[in-house]
CSV table of C-alpha atoms and ligand atoms in Angstrom, one decimal:
chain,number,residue,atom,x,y,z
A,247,UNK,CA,0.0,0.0,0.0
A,248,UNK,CA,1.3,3.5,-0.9
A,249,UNK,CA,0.1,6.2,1.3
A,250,UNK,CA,0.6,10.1,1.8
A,251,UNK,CA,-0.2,11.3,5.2
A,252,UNK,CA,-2.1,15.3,5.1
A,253,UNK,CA,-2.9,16.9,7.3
A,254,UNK,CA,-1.8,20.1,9.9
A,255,UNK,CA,0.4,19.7,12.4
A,256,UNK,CA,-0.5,17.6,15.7
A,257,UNK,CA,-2.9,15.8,13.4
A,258,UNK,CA,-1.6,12.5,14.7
A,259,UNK,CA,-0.3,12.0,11.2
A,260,UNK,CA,3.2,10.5,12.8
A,261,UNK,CA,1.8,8.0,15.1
A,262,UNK,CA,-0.5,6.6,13.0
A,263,UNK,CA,2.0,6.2,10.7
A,264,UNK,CA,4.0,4.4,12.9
A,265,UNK,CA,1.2,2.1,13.9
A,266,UNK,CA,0.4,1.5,10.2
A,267,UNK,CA,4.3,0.7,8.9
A,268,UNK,CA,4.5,-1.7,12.0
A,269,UNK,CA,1.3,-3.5,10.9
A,270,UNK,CA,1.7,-3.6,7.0
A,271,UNK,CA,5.2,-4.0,7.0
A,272,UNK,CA,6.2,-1.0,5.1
A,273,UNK,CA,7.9,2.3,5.5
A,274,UNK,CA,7.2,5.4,7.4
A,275,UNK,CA,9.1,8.2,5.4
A,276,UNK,CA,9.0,11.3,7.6
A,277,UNK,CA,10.7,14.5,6.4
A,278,UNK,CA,10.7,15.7,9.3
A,279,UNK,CA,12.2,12.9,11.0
A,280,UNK,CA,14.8,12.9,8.0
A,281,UNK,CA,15.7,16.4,8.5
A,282,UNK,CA,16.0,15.9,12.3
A,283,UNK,CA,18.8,13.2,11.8
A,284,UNK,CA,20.7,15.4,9.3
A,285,UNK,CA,20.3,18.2,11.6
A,286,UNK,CA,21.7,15.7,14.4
A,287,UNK,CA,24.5,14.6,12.8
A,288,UNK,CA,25.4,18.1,11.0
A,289,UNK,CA,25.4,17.3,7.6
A,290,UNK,CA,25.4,20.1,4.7
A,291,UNK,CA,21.7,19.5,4.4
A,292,UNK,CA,20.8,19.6,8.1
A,293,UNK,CA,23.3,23.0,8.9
A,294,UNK,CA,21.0,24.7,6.0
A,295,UNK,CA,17.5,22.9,6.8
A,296,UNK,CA,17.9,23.8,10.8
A,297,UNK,CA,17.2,27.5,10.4
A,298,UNK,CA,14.1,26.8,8.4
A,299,UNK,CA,13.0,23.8,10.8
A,300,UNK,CA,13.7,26.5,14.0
A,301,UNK,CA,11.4,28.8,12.6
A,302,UNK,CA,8.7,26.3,11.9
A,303,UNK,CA,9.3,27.1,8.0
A,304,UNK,CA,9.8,25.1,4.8
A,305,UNK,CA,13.0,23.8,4.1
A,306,UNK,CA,13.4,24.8,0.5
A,307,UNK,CA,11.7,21.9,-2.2
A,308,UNK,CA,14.9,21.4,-4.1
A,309,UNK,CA,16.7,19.8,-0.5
A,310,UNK,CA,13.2,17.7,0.4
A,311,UNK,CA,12.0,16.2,-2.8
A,312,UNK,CA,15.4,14.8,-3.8
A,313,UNK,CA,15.5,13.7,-0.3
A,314,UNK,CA,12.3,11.9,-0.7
A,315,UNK,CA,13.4,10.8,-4.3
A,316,UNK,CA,16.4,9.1,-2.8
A,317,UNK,CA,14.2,7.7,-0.6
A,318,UNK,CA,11.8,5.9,-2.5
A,319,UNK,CA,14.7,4.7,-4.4
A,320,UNK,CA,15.3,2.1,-1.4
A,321,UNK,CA,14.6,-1.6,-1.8
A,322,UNK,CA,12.3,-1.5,1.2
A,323,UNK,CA,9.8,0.7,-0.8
A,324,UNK,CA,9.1,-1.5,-2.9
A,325,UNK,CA,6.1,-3.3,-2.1
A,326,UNK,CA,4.6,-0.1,0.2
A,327,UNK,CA,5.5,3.2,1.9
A,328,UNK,CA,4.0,6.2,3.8
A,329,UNK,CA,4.7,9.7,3.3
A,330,UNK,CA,4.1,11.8,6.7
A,331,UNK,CA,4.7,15.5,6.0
A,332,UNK,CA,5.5,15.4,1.9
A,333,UNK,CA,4.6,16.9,0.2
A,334,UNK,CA,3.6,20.2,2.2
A,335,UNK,CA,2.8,22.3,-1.5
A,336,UNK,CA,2.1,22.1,-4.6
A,337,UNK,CA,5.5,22.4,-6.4
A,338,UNK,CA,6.4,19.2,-4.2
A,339,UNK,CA,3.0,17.7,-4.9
A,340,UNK,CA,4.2,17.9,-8.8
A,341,UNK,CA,7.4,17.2,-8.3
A,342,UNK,CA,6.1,13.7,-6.3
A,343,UNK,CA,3.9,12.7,-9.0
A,344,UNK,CA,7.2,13.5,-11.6
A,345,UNK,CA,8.6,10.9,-10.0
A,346,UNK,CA,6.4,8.1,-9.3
A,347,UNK,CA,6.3,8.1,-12.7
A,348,UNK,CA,9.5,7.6,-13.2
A,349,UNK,CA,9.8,4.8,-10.6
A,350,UNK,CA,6.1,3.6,-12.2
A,351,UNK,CA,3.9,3.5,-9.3
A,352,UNK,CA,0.8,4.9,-7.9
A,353,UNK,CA,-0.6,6.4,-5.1
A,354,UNK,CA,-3.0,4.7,-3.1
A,355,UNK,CA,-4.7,6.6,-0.7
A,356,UNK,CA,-4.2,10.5,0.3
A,357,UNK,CA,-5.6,10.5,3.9
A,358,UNK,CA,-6.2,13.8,5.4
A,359,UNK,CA,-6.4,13.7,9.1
A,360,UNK,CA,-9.4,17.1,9.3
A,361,UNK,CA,-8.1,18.5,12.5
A,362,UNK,CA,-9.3,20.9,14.9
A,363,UNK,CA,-6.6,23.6,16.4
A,364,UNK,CA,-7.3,22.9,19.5
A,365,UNK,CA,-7.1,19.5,19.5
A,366,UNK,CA,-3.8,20.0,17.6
A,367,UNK,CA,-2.5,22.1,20.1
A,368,UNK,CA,-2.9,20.5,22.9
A,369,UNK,CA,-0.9,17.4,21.3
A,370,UNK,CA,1.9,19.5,19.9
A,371,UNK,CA,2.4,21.0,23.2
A,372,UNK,CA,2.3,18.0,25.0
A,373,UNK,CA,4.3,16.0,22.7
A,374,UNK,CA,7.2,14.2,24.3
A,375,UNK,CA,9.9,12.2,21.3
A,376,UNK,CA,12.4,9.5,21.7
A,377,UNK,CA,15.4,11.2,20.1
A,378,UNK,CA,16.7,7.9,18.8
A,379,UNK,CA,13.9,5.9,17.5
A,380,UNK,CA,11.8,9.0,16.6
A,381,UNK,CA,8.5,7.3,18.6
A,382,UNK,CA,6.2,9.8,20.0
A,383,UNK,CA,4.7,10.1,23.5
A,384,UNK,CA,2.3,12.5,25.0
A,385,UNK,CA,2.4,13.9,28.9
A,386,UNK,CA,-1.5,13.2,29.1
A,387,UNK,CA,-2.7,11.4,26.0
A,388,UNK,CA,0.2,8.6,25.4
A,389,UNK,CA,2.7,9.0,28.6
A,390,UNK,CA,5.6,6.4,28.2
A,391,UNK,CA,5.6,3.2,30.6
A,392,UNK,CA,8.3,4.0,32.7
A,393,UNK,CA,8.9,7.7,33.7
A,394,UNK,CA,10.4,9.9,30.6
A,395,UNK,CA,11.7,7.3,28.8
A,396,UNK,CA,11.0,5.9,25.9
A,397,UNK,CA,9.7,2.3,26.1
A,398,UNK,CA,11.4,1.0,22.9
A,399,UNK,CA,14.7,2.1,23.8
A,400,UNK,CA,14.8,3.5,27.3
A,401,UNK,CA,16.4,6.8,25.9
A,402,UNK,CA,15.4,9.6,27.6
A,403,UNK,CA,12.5,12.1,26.2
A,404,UNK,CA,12.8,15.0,24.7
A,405,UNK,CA,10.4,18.0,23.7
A,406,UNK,CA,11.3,19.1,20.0
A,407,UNK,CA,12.7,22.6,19.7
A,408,UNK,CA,9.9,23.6,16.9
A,409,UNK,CA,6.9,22.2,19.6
A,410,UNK,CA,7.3,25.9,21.3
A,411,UNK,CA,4.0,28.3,21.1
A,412,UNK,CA,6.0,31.0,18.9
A,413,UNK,CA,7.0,28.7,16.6
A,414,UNK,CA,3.9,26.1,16.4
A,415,UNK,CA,2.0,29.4,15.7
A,416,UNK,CA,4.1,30.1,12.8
A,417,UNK,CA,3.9,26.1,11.6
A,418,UNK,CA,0.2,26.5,11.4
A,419,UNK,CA,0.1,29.9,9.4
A,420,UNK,CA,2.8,27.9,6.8
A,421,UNK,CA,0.4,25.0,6.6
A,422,UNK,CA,-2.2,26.9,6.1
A,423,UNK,CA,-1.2,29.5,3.3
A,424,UNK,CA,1.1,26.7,1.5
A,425,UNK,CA,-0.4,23.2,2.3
A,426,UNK,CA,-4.3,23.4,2.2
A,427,UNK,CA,-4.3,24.4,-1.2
A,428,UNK,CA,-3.2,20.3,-1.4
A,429,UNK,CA,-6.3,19.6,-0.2
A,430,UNK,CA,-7.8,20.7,-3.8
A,431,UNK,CA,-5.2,19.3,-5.7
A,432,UNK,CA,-6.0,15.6,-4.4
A,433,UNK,CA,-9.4,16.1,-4.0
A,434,UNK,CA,-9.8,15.5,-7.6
A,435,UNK,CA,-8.1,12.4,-7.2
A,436,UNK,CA,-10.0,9.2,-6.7
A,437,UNK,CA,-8.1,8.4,-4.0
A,438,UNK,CA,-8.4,11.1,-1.5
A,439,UNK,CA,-10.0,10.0,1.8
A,440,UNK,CA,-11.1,12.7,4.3
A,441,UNK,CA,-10.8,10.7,8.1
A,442,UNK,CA,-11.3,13.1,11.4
A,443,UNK,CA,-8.1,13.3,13.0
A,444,UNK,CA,-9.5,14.8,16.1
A,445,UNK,CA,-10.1,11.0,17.2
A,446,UNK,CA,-7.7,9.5,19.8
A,447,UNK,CA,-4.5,7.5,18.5
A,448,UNK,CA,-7.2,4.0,18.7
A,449,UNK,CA,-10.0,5.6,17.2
A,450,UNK,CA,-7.9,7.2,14.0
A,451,UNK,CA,-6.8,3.9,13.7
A,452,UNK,CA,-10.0,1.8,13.7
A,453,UNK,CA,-11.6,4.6,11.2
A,454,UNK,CA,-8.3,3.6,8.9
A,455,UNK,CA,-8.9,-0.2,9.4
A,456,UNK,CA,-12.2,0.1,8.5
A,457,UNK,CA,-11.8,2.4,5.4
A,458,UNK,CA,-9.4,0.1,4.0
A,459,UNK,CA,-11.6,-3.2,4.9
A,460,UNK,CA,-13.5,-1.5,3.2
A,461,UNK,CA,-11.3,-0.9,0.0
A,462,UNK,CA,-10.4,-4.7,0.3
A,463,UNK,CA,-6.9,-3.9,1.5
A,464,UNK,CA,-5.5,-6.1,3.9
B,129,AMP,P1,7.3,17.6,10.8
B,129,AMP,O1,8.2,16.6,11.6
B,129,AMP,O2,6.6,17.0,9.7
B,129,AMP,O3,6.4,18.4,11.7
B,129,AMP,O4,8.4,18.7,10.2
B,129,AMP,C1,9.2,19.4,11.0
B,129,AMP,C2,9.9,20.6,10.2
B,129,AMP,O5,10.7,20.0,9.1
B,129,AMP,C3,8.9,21.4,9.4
B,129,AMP,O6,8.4,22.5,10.2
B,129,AMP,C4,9.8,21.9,8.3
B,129,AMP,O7,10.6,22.9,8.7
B,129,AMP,C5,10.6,20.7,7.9
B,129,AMP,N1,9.9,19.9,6.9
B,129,AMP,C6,9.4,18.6,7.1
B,129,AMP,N2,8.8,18.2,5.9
B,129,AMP,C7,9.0,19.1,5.0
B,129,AMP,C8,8.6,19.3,3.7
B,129,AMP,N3,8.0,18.3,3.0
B,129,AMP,N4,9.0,20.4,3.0
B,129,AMP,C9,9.7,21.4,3.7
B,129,AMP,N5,10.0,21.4,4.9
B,129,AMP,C10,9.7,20.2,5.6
């Protein structure tokens, strides 16, 4: 199954999509994450994306897509993969469609988690992260099983620099001036599918269970 996660931030987009690449066996491609690990490890692409990130801006399309294209170059894409957070506009919306057809495959579903401010709020500013194995946690929602630690890895939590009310203001303002206008570029897809992402982490996931039950994916 090939998905591409939509949605604003907080929408719950990244732990469904871990939930989803643990139970269909394919993977979770986060740009976000990606960028994170570049900016970790200080590589020419993370010293220039880290300003951007910081601000709760785009990292400029050129650096992302051919990220993504390298990506979905991997062997383990092969039979499957989820996009969380790409593309985020249009010109990476075009350039993504350049090149799945180049690699010849299609798109199966464009979920967009419809998501409340509030609600997305309250999980950005509760969010807790595993700095090594990217999981997410939440101080209320999703607290990790032993205290601030993550309970794949037992590293210690962290709050992510951008999760700060300045700059998740700013992150919504950039969704919402350069990625809803996505929202009418796949809606005249057939394979856009609109799920309410205001729904707790095991509601979200029985409304995606059932939608693709219901489109005979198993
Ligand atoms: P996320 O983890 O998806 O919330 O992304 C964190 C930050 O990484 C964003 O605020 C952007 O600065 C950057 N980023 C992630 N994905 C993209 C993308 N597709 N295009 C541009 N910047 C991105």
């Amino acid at each position: 199954m090939r998905l591409i996660l939509l949605g604003p931030p907080g929408a719950g987009k990244g732990t469904q999509a871990a939930v989803l690449s643990k139970d269909y066996s394919m993977p979770h491609i986060s740009t976000g994450q990606i960028l994170r690990e570049a900016v970790e490890k200080k590589t020419s692409t993370g010293n220039t994306a880290k300003g951007f990130m910081d601000k709760g801006e785009l990292v400029p399309d050129e650096i992302v897509s051919k990220m993504v294209a390298e990506r979905l170059a991997e062997k383990d894409t092969k039979n499957g993969f989820i996009l969380d957070g790409f593309p985020r506009n249009k010109n990476q919306a075009i350039q993504l469609d350049e090149q799945l057809k180049i690699i010849n495959v299609k798109i199966d579903f464009v979920l967009y988690f419809k998501t409340s401010e509030t609600t997305a709020i309250k999980r950005l500013t509760g969010r807790r992260v595993c700095p090594k194995c990217g999981l997410n946690y939440h101080t209320v929602n999703r607290p990790p099983k032993h205290d601030n630690a993550c309970d794949m890895c037992r590293t210690l939590l962290i709050q992510r620099l951008d999760d700060n009310e300045e700059t998740i203001r700013n992150r919504f303002k950039v969704y919402q001036d350069q990625t809803t206008p996505l929202l009418d570029y796949y809606s005249q897809t057939g394979y856009f599918k609109e799920i309410c992402g205001d729904l707790g982490v095991n509601g979200l996931n029985k409304k995606l269970e059932e939608l693709f039950k219901a489109e005979h994916i198993t």
